[in-house]
Coordinates of C-alpha atoms in Angstrom, one line a residue:
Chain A
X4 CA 26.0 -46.0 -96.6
X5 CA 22.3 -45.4 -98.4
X6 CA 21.5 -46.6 -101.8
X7 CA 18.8 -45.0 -103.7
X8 CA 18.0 -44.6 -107.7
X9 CA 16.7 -40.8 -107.4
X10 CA 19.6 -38.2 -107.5
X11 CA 17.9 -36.1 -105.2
X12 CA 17.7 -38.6 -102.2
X13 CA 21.3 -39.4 -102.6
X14 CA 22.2 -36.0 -101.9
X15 CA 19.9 -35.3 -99.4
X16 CA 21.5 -38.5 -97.5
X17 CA 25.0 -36.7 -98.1
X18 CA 24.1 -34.0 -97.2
X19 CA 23.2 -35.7 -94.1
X20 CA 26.7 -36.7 -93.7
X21 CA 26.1 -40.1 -95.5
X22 CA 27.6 -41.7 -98.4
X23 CA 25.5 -42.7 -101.4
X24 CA 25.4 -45.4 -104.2
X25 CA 23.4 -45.7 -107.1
X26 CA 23.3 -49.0 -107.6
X27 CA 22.7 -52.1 -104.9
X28 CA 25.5 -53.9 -106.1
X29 CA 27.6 -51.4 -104.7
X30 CA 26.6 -52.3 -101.3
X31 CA 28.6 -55.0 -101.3
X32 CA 31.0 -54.4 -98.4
X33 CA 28.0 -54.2 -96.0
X34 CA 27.6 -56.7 -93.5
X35 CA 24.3 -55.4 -92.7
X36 CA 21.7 -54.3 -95.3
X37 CA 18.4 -52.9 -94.5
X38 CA 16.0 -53.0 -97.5
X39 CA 12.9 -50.5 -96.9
X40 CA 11.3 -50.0 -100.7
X41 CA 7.4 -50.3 -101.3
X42 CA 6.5 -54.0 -102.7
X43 CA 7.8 -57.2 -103.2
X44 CA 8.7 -56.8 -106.5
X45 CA 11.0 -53.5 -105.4
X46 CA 12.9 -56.1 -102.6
X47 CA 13.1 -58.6 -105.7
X48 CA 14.6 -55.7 -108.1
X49 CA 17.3 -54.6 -105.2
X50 CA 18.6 -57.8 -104.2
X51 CA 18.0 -60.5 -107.6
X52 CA 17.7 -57.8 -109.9
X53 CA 20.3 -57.1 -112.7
X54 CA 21.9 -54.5 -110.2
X55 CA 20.9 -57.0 -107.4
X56 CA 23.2 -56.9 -104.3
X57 CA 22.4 -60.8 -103.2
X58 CA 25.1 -62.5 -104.8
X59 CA 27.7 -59.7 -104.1
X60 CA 27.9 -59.5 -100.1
X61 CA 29.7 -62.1 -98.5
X62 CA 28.4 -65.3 -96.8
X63 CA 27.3 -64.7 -93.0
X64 CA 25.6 -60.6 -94.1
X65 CA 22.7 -59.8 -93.2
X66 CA 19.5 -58.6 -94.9
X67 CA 16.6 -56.8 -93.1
X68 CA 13.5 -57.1 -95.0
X69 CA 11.3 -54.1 -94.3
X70 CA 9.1 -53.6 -96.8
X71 CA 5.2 -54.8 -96.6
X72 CA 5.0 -58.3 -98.4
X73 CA 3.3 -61.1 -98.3
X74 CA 4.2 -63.8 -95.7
X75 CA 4.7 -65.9 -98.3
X76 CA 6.8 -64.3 -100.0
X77 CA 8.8 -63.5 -97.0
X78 CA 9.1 -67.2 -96.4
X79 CA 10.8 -67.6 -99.6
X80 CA 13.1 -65.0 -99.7
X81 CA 14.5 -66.1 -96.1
X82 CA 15.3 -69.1 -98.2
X83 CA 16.9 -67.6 -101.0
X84 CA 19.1 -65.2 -99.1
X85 CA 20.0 -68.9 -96.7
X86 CA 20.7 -70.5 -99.9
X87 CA 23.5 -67.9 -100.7
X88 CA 24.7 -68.0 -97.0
X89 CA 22.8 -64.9 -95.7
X90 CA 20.7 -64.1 -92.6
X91 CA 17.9 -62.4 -93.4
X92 CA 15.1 -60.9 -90.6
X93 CA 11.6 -60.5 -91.8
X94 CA 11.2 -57.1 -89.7
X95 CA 8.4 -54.5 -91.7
X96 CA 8.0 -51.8 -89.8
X97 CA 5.7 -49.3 -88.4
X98 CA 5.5 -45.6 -88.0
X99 CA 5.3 -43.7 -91.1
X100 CA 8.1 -41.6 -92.3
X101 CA 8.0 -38.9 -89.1
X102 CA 9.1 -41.8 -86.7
X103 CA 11.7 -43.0 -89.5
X104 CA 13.3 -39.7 -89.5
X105 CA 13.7 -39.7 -85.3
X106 CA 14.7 -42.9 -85.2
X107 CA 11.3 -44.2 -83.6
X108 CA 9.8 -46.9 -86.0
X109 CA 8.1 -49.7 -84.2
X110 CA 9.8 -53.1 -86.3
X111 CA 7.5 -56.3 -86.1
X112 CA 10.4 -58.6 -86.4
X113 CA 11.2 -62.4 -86.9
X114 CA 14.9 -64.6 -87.6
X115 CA 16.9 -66.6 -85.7
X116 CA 19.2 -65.4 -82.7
X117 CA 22.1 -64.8 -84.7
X118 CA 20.0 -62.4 -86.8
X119 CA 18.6 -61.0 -84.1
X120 CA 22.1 -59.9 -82.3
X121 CA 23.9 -58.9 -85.8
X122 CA 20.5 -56.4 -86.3
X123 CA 20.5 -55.1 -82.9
X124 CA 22.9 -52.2 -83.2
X125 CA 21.2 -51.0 -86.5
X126 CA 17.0 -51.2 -85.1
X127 CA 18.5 -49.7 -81.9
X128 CA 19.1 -46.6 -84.1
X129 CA 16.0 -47.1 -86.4
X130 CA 13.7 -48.3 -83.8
X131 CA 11.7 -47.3 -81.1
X132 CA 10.0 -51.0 -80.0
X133 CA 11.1 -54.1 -81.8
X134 CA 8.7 -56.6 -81.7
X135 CA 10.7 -60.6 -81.6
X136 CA 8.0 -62.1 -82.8
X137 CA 9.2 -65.8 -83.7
X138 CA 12.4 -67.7 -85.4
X139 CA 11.5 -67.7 -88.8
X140 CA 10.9 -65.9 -91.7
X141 CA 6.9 -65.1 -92.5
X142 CA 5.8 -64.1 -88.8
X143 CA 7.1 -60.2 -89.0
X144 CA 5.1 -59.8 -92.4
X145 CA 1.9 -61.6 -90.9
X146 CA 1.5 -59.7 -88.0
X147 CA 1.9 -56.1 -90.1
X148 CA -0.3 -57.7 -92.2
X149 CA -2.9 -57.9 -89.9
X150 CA -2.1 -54.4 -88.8
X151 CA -2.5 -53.2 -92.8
X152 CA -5.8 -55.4 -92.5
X153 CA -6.9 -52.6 -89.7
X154 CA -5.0 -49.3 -90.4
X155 CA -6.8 -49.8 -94.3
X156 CA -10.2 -50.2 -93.0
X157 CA -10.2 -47.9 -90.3
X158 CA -9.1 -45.3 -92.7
X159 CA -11.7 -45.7 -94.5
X160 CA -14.4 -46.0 -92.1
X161 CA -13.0 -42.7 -90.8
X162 CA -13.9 -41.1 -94.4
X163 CA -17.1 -43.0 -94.3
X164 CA -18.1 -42.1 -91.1
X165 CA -17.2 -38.1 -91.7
X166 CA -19.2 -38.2 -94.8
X167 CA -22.1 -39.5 -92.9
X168 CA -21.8 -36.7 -90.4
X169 CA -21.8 -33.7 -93.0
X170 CA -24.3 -35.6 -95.0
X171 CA -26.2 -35.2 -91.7
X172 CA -25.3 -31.9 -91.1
X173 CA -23.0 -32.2 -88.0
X174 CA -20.2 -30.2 -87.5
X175 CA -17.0 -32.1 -88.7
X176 CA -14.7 -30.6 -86.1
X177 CA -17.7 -31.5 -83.2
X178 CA -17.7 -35.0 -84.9
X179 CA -14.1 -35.4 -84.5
X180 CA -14.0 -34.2 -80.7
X181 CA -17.0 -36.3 -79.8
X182 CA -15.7 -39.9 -81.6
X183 CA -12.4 -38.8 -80.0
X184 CA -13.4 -39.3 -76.6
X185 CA -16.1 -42.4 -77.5
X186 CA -16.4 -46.1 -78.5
X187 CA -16.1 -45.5 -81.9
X188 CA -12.3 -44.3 -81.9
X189 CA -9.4 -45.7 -83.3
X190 CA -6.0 -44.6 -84.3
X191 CA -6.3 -44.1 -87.9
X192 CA -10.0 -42.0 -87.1
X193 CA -7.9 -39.7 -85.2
X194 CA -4.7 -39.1 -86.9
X195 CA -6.1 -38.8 -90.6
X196 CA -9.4 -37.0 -89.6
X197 CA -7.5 -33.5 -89.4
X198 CA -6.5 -34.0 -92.6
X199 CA -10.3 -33.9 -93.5
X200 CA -11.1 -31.4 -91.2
X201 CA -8.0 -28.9 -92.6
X202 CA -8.8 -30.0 -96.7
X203 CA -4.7 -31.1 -97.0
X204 CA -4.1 -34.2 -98.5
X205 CA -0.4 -33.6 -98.8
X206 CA 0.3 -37.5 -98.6
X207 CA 2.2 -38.3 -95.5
X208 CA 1.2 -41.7 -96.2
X209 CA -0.4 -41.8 -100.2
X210 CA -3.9 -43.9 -101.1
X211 CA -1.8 -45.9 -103.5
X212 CA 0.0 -47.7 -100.3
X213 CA -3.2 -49.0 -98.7
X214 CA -4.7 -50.2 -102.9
X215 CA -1.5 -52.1 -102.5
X216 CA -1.8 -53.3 -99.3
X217 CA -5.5 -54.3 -98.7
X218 CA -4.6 -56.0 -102.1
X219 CA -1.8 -58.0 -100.2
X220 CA -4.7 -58.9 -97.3
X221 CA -7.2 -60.2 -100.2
X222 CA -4.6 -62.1 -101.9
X223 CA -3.2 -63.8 -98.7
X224 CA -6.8 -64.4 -97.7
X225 CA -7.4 -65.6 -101.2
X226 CA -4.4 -68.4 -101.0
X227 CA -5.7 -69.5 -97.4
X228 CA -9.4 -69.7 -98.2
X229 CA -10.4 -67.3 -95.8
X230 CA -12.5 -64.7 -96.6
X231 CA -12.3 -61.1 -95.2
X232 CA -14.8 -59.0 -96.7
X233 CA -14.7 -56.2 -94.4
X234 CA -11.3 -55.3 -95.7
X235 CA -12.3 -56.1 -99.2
X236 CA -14.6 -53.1 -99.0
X237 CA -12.6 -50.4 -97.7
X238 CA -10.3 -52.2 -100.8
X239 CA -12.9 -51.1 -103.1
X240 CA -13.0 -47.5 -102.1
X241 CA -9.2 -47.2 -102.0
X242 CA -9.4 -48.4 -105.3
X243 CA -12.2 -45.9 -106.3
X244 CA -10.1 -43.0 -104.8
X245 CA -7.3 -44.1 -107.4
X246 CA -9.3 -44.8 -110.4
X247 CA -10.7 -40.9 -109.4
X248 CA -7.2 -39.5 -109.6
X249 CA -6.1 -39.5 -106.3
X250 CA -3.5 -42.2 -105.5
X251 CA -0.3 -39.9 -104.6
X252 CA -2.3 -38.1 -102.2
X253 CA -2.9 -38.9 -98.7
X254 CA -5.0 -42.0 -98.2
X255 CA -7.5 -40.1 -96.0
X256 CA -8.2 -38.9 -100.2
X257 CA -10.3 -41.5 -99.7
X258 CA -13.1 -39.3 -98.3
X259 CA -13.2 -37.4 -101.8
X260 CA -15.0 -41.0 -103.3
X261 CA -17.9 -39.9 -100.6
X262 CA -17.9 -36.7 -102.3
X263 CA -18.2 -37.5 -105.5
X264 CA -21.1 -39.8 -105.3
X265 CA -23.1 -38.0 -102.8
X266 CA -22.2 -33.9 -103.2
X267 CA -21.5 -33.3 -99.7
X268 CA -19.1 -30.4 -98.9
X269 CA -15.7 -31.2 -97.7
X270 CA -14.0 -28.5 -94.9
X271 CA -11.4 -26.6 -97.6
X272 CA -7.7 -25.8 -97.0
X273 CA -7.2 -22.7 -95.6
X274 CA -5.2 -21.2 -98.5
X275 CA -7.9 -22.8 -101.1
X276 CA -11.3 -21.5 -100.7
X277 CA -12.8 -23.3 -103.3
X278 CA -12.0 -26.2 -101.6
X279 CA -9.8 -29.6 -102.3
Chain B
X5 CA -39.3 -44.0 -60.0
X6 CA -38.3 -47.2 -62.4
X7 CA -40.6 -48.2 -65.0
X8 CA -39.8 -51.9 -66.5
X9 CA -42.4 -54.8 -68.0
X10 CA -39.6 -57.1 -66.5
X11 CA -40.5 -58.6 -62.9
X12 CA -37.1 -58.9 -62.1
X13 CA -35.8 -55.7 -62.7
X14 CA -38.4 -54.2 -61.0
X15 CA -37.6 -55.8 -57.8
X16 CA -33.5 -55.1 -58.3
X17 CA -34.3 -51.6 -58.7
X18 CA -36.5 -51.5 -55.5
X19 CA -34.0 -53.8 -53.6
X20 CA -31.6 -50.5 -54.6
X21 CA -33.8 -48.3 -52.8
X22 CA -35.8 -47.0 -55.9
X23 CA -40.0 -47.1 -56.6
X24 CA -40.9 -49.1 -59.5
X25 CA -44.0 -49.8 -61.8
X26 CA -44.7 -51.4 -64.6
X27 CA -46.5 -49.2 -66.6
X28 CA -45.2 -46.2 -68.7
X29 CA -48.1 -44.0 -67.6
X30 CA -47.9 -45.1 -63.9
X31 CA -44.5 -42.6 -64.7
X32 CA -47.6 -39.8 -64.9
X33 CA -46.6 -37.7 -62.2
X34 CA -43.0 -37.7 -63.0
X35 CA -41.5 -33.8 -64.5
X36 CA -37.9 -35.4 -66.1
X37 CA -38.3 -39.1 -67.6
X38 CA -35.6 -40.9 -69.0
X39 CA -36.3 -43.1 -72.1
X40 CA -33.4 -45.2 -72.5
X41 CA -34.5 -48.5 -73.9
X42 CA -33.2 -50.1 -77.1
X43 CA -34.9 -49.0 -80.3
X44 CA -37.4 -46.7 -81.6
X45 CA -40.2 -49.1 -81.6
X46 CA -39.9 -49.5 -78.0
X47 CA -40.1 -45.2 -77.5
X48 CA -42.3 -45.6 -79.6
X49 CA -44.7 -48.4 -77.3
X50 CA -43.3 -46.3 -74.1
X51 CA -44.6 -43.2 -74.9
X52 CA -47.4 -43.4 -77.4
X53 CA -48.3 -46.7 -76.8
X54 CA -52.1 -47.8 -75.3
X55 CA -50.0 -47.3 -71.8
X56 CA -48.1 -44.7 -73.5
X57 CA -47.0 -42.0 -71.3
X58 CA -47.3 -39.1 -73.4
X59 CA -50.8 -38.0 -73.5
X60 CA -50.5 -38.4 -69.3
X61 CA -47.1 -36.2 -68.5
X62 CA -48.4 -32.4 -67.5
X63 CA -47.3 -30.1 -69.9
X64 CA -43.7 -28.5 -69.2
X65 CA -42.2 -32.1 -68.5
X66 CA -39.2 -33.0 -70.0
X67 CA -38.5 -36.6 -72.0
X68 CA -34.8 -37.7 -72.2
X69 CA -35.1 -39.6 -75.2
X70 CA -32.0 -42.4 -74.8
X71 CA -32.1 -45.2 -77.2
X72 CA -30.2 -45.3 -80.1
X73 CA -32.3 -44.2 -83.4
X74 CA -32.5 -43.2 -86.8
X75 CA -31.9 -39.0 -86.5
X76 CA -35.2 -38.3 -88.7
X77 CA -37.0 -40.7 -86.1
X78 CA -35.6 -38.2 -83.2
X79 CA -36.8 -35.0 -84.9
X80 CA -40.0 -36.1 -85.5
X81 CA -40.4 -37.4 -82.0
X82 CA -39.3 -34.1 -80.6
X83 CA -42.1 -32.6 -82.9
X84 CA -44.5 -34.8 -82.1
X85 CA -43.9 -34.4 -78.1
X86 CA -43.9 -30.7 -78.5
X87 CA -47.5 -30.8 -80.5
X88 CA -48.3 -31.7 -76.5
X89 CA -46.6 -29.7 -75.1
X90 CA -43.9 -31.6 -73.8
X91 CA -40.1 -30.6 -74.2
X92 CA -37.5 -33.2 -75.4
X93 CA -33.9 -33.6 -75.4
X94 CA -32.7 -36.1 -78.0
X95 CA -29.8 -37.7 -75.8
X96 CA -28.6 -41.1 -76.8
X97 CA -25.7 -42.4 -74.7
X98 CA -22.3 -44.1 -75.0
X99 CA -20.6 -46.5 -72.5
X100 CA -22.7 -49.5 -71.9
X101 CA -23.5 -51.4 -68.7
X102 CA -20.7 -50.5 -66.6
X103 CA -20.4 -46.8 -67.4
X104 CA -24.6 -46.4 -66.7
X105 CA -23.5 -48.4 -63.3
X106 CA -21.2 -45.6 -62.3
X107 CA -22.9 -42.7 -63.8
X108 CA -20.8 -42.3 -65.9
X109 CA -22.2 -42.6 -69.3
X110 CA -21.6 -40.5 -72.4
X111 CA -23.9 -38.4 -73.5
X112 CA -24.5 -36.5 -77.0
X113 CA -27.4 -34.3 -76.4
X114 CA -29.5 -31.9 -78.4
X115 CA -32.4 -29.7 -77.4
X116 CA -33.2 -26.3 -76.6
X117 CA -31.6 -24.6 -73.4
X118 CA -34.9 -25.1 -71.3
X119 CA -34.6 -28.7 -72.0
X120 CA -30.9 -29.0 -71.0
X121 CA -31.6 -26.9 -67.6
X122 CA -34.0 -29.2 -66.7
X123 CA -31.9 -32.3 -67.9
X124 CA -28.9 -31.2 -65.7
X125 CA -29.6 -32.6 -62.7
X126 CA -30.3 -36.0 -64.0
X127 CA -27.2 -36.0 -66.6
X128 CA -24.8 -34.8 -63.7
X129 CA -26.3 -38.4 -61.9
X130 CA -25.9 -40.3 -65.3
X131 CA -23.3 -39.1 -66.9
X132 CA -19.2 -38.0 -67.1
X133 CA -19.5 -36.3 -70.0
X134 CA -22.9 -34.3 -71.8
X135 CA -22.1 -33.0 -75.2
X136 CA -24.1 -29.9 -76.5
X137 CA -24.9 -30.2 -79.8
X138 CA -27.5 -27.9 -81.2
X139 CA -30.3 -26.7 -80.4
X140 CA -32.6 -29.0 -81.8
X141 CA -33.6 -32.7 -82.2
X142 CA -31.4 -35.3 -84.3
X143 CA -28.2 -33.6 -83.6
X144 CA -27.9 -35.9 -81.0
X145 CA -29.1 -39.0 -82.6
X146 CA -26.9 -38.0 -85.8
X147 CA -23.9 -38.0 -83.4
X148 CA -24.7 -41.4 -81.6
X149 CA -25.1 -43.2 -85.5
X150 CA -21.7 -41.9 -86.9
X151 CA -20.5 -43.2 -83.5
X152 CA -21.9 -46.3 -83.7
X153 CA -20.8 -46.5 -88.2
X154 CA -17.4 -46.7 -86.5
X155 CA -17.8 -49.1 -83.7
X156 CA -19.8 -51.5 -85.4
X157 CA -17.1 -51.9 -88.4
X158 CA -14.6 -51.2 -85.8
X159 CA -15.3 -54.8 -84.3
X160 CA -16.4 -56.8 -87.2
X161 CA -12.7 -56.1 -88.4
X162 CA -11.1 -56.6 -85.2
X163 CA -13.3 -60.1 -85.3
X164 CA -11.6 -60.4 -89.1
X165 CA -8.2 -59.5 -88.4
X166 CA -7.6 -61.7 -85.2
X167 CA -8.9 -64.8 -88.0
X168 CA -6.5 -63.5 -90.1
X169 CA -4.2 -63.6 -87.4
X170 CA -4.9 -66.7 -86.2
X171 CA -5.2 -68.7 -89.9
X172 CA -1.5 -67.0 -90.3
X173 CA -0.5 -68.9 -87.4
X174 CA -0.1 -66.0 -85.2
X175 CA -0.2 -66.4 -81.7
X176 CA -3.3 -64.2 -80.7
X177 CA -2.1 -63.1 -77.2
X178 CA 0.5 -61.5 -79.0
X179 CA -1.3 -60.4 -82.0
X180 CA -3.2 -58.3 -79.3
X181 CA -0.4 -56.6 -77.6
X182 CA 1.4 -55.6 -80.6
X183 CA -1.6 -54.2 -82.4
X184 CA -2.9 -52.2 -79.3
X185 CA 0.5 -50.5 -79.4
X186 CA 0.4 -50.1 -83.0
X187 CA -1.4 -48.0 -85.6
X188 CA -3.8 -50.6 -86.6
X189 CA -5.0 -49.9 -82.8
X190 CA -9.1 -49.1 -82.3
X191 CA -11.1 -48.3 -79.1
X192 CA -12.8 -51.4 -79.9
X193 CA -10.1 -53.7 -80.7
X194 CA -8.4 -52.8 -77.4
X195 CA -11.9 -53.4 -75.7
X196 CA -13.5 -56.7 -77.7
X197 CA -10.4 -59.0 -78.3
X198 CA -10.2 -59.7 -74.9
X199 CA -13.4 -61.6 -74.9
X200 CA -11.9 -63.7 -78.0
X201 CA -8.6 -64.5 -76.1
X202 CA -10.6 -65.7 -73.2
X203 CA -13.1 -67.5 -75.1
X204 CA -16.1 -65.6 -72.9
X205 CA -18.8 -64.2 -74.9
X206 CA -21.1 -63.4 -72.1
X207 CA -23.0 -60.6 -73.8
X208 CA -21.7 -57.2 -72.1
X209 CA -23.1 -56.0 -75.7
X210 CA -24.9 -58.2 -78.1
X211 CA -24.6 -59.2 -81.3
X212 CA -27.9 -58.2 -82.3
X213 CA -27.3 -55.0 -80.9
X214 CA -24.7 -54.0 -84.1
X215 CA -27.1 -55.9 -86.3
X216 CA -29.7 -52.9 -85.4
X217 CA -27.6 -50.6 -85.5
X218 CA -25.7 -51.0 -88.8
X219 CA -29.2 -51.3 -90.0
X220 CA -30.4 -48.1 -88.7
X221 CA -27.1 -46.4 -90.4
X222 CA -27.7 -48.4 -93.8
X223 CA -31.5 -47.0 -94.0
X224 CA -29.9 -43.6 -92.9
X225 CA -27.2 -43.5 -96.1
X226 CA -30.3 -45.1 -98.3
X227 CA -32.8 -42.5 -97.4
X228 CA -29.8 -40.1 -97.7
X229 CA -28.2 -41.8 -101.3
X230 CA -25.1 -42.0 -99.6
X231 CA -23.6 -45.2 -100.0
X232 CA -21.7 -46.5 -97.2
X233 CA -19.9 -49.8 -98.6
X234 CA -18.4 -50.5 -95.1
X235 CA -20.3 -50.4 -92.9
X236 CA -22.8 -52.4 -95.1
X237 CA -19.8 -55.2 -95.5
X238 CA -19.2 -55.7 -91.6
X239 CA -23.7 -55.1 -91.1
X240 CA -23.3 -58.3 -93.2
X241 CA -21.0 -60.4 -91.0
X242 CA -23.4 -59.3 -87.7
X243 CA -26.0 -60.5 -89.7
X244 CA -24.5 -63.9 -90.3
X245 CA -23.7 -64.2 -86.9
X246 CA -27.2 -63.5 -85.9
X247 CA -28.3 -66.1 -88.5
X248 CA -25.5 -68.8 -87.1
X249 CA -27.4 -68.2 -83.8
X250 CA -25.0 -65.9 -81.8
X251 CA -27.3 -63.5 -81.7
X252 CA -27.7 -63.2 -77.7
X253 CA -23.8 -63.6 -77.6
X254 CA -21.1 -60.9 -76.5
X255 CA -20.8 -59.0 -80.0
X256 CA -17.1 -60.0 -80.2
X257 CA -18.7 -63.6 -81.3
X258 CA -18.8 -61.6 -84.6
X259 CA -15.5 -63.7 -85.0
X260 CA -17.4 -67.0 -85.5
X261 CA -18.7 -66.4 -88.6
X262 CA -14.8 -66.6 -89.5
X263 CA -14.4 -69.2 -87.6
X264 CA -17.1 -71.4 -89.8
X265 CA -15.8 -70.2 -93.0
X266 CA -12.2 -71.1 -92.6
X267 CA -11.8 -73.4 -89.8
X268 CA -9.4 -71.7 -87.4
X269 CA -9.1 -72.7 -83.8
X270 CA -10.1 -69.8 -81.5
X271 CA -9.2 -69.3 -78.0
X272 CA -11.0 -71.8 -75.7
X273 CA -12.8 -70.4 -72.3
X274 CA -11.0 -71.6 -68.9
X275 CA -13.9 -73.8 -68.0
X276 CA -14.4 -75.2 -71.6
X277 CA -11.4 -77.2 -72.9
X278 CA -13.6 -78.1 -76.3
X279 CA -13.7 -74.7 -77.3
X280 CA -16.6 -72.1 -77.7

């Protein structure tokens, strides 16, 4: 059973061989319920909403909070669904939307045993590596916080550093085979640097995701009083690379704020001469 | 032949079956000399200081220029050796200690072929890997400072994150092994946390190392007008780690500066229950 508020995903999903709702509340004969929207306030809408499936499934369900949140938040929710009489595991996941479709997300999970067990047939077929990361609520979204915290900044060092290069007058493909193979590597620099290097910002992942959350990093930093001003400025340029017009496209976009305040040349896509 | 003002090093090098002096143009009879110390002043001293070896080499010698420095720096050296006649390859290297141990450093070079045929014997002894790229000095230094952008942010927000982490109340062991398997992963992160988790910040690279560094690639984008807001955000925790005093400390210490502004508890070392 999938739930989803645009026509064209429900039929997709049927097409699949599933069967489609509309409406949360129509998930009400689940026993297990795996909630993977955007934000906090999207995980609000499905299960307290108007439409909101909470008070329709019975005592003893389960809910699998996926989306990025703050721990916080996550805390709180556990406590809500408990209130109603519902297990809830705090398991955001990891992977990007390629792993989601083979069944290979990494889940950075935390809930008690019973939520654990109940879950296990459902990540088995979503998951690749879960992560049991504690028995409560709030330790799942901290740790992919902290991974957010890097994935954010390294993306856009990557655009950073690249600019540097052609603003040097390297070679971008020679800069990404030599940082490849060298100290100054990381995941991020080389799985969003072809992007760069082929001009397509078709977003596998869109800018907009990191603005929200690098925003979720200052704000938890915020209510703990520590600061983390790395992240705040690779924030910043995220930002910029929205306020220029480019949110929905892939966050490696983020190069094209380089390019605007400095003129360098960016590699164009092959089927767009005058470049991106 | 070894040339180093340090006593000690002198002797090592002799106990390793080498010949050592103490003066740059003692090195006057040498064809192939290898310049690797750690910043531009000291090539600088080395070759055209009053025991500068420069005005002593015979014309057709080679100079391996090694240290890390600003790329405008490197072509002008390269000029300025030629104006004697003297070739130069601009070949600053990656890997650190251990790697120069077992020859097998990294090396991005650039210089004209005559240079690199000359080179090749000494880089097969130095190195595992010689990049090629160009033909003419400051390629190679370009290389080494978009490598070093990268590093340098790449641990000042491994250094955030684990305080992040840790102020969520994380368990950092396990911070660590979910994040190296994750896409939040860097080459850094991998090779620096361990140093936190162990609470040893014997200096296998130095604080003040970064501090140069990020320096040299914030006069770079200056002189260039091309802003790089990250790298000048984690320049600025290096900084304030060199100003707490953990300047001479492993550059993971980085993470201290966090620790003084919010108060976490970081790993202790074995021998030192109190904490570092």
């Amino acid at each position: 059973m999938g739930c989803d508020i645009i026509e064209q995903a429900r039929q997709a999903f049927e097409a699949g061989g599933g069967r489609s709702v509309a409406l949360p509340s129509d998930l009400a004969d689940c026993h297990v319920v795996v909630v993977l929207v955007v934000n906090a306030q999207q995980v609000e809408s499905v299960l307290f909403g108007e439409q909101g499936l909470a008070r329709h499934l019975t005592p003893g369900s389960l809910v699998i909070q996926c989306a990025t949140v703050a721990p916080a938040f996550a805390r709180e929710l556990g406590e809500r669904l408990g209130s109603l009489g519902l297990a809830m595991l705090d398991a955001p996941v990891s992977g990007g939307a390629a792993k989601a479709r083979s069944g290979e997300l990494s889940v950075m999970a935390s809930g008690d045993a019973g939520a654990f067990e109940k879950a296990e047939p459902v990540l088995d077929a979503m998951a690749a590596t879960v992560y049991r990361l504690g028995d409560s609520a709030g330790v799942g979204s901290s740790m992919k916080l902290v991974n957010q915290l890097l994935a954010g900044v390294h993306i856009a060092t990557a655009a950073e550093a690249m600019a540097l290069g052609i603003r040097l007058g390297l070679d971008p493909e020679t800069v990404y085979e030599v940082i490849t193979h060298s100290a100054g590597n990381s995941w991020m620099f080389e799985n969003r640097v072809p992007h760069i290097l082929k001009g397509d910002y078709t977003p596998l992942s869109a800018v907009d995701i990191f603005v929200k959350d690098l925003n979720l990093v200052h704000e938890t930093g915020r209510d703990l009083a520590l600061p983390t001003p790395v992240a705040s400025s690779a924030l910043q340029q995220f930002t910029a690379a929205r306020g220029a017009g480019f949110g929905r496209e892939d966050d490696a976009a983020v190069i094209k704020v380089y390019q605007r305040l400095s003129g360098i040349d960016l590699p164009a896509a092959a089927n767009d001469p005058e470049g991106a």
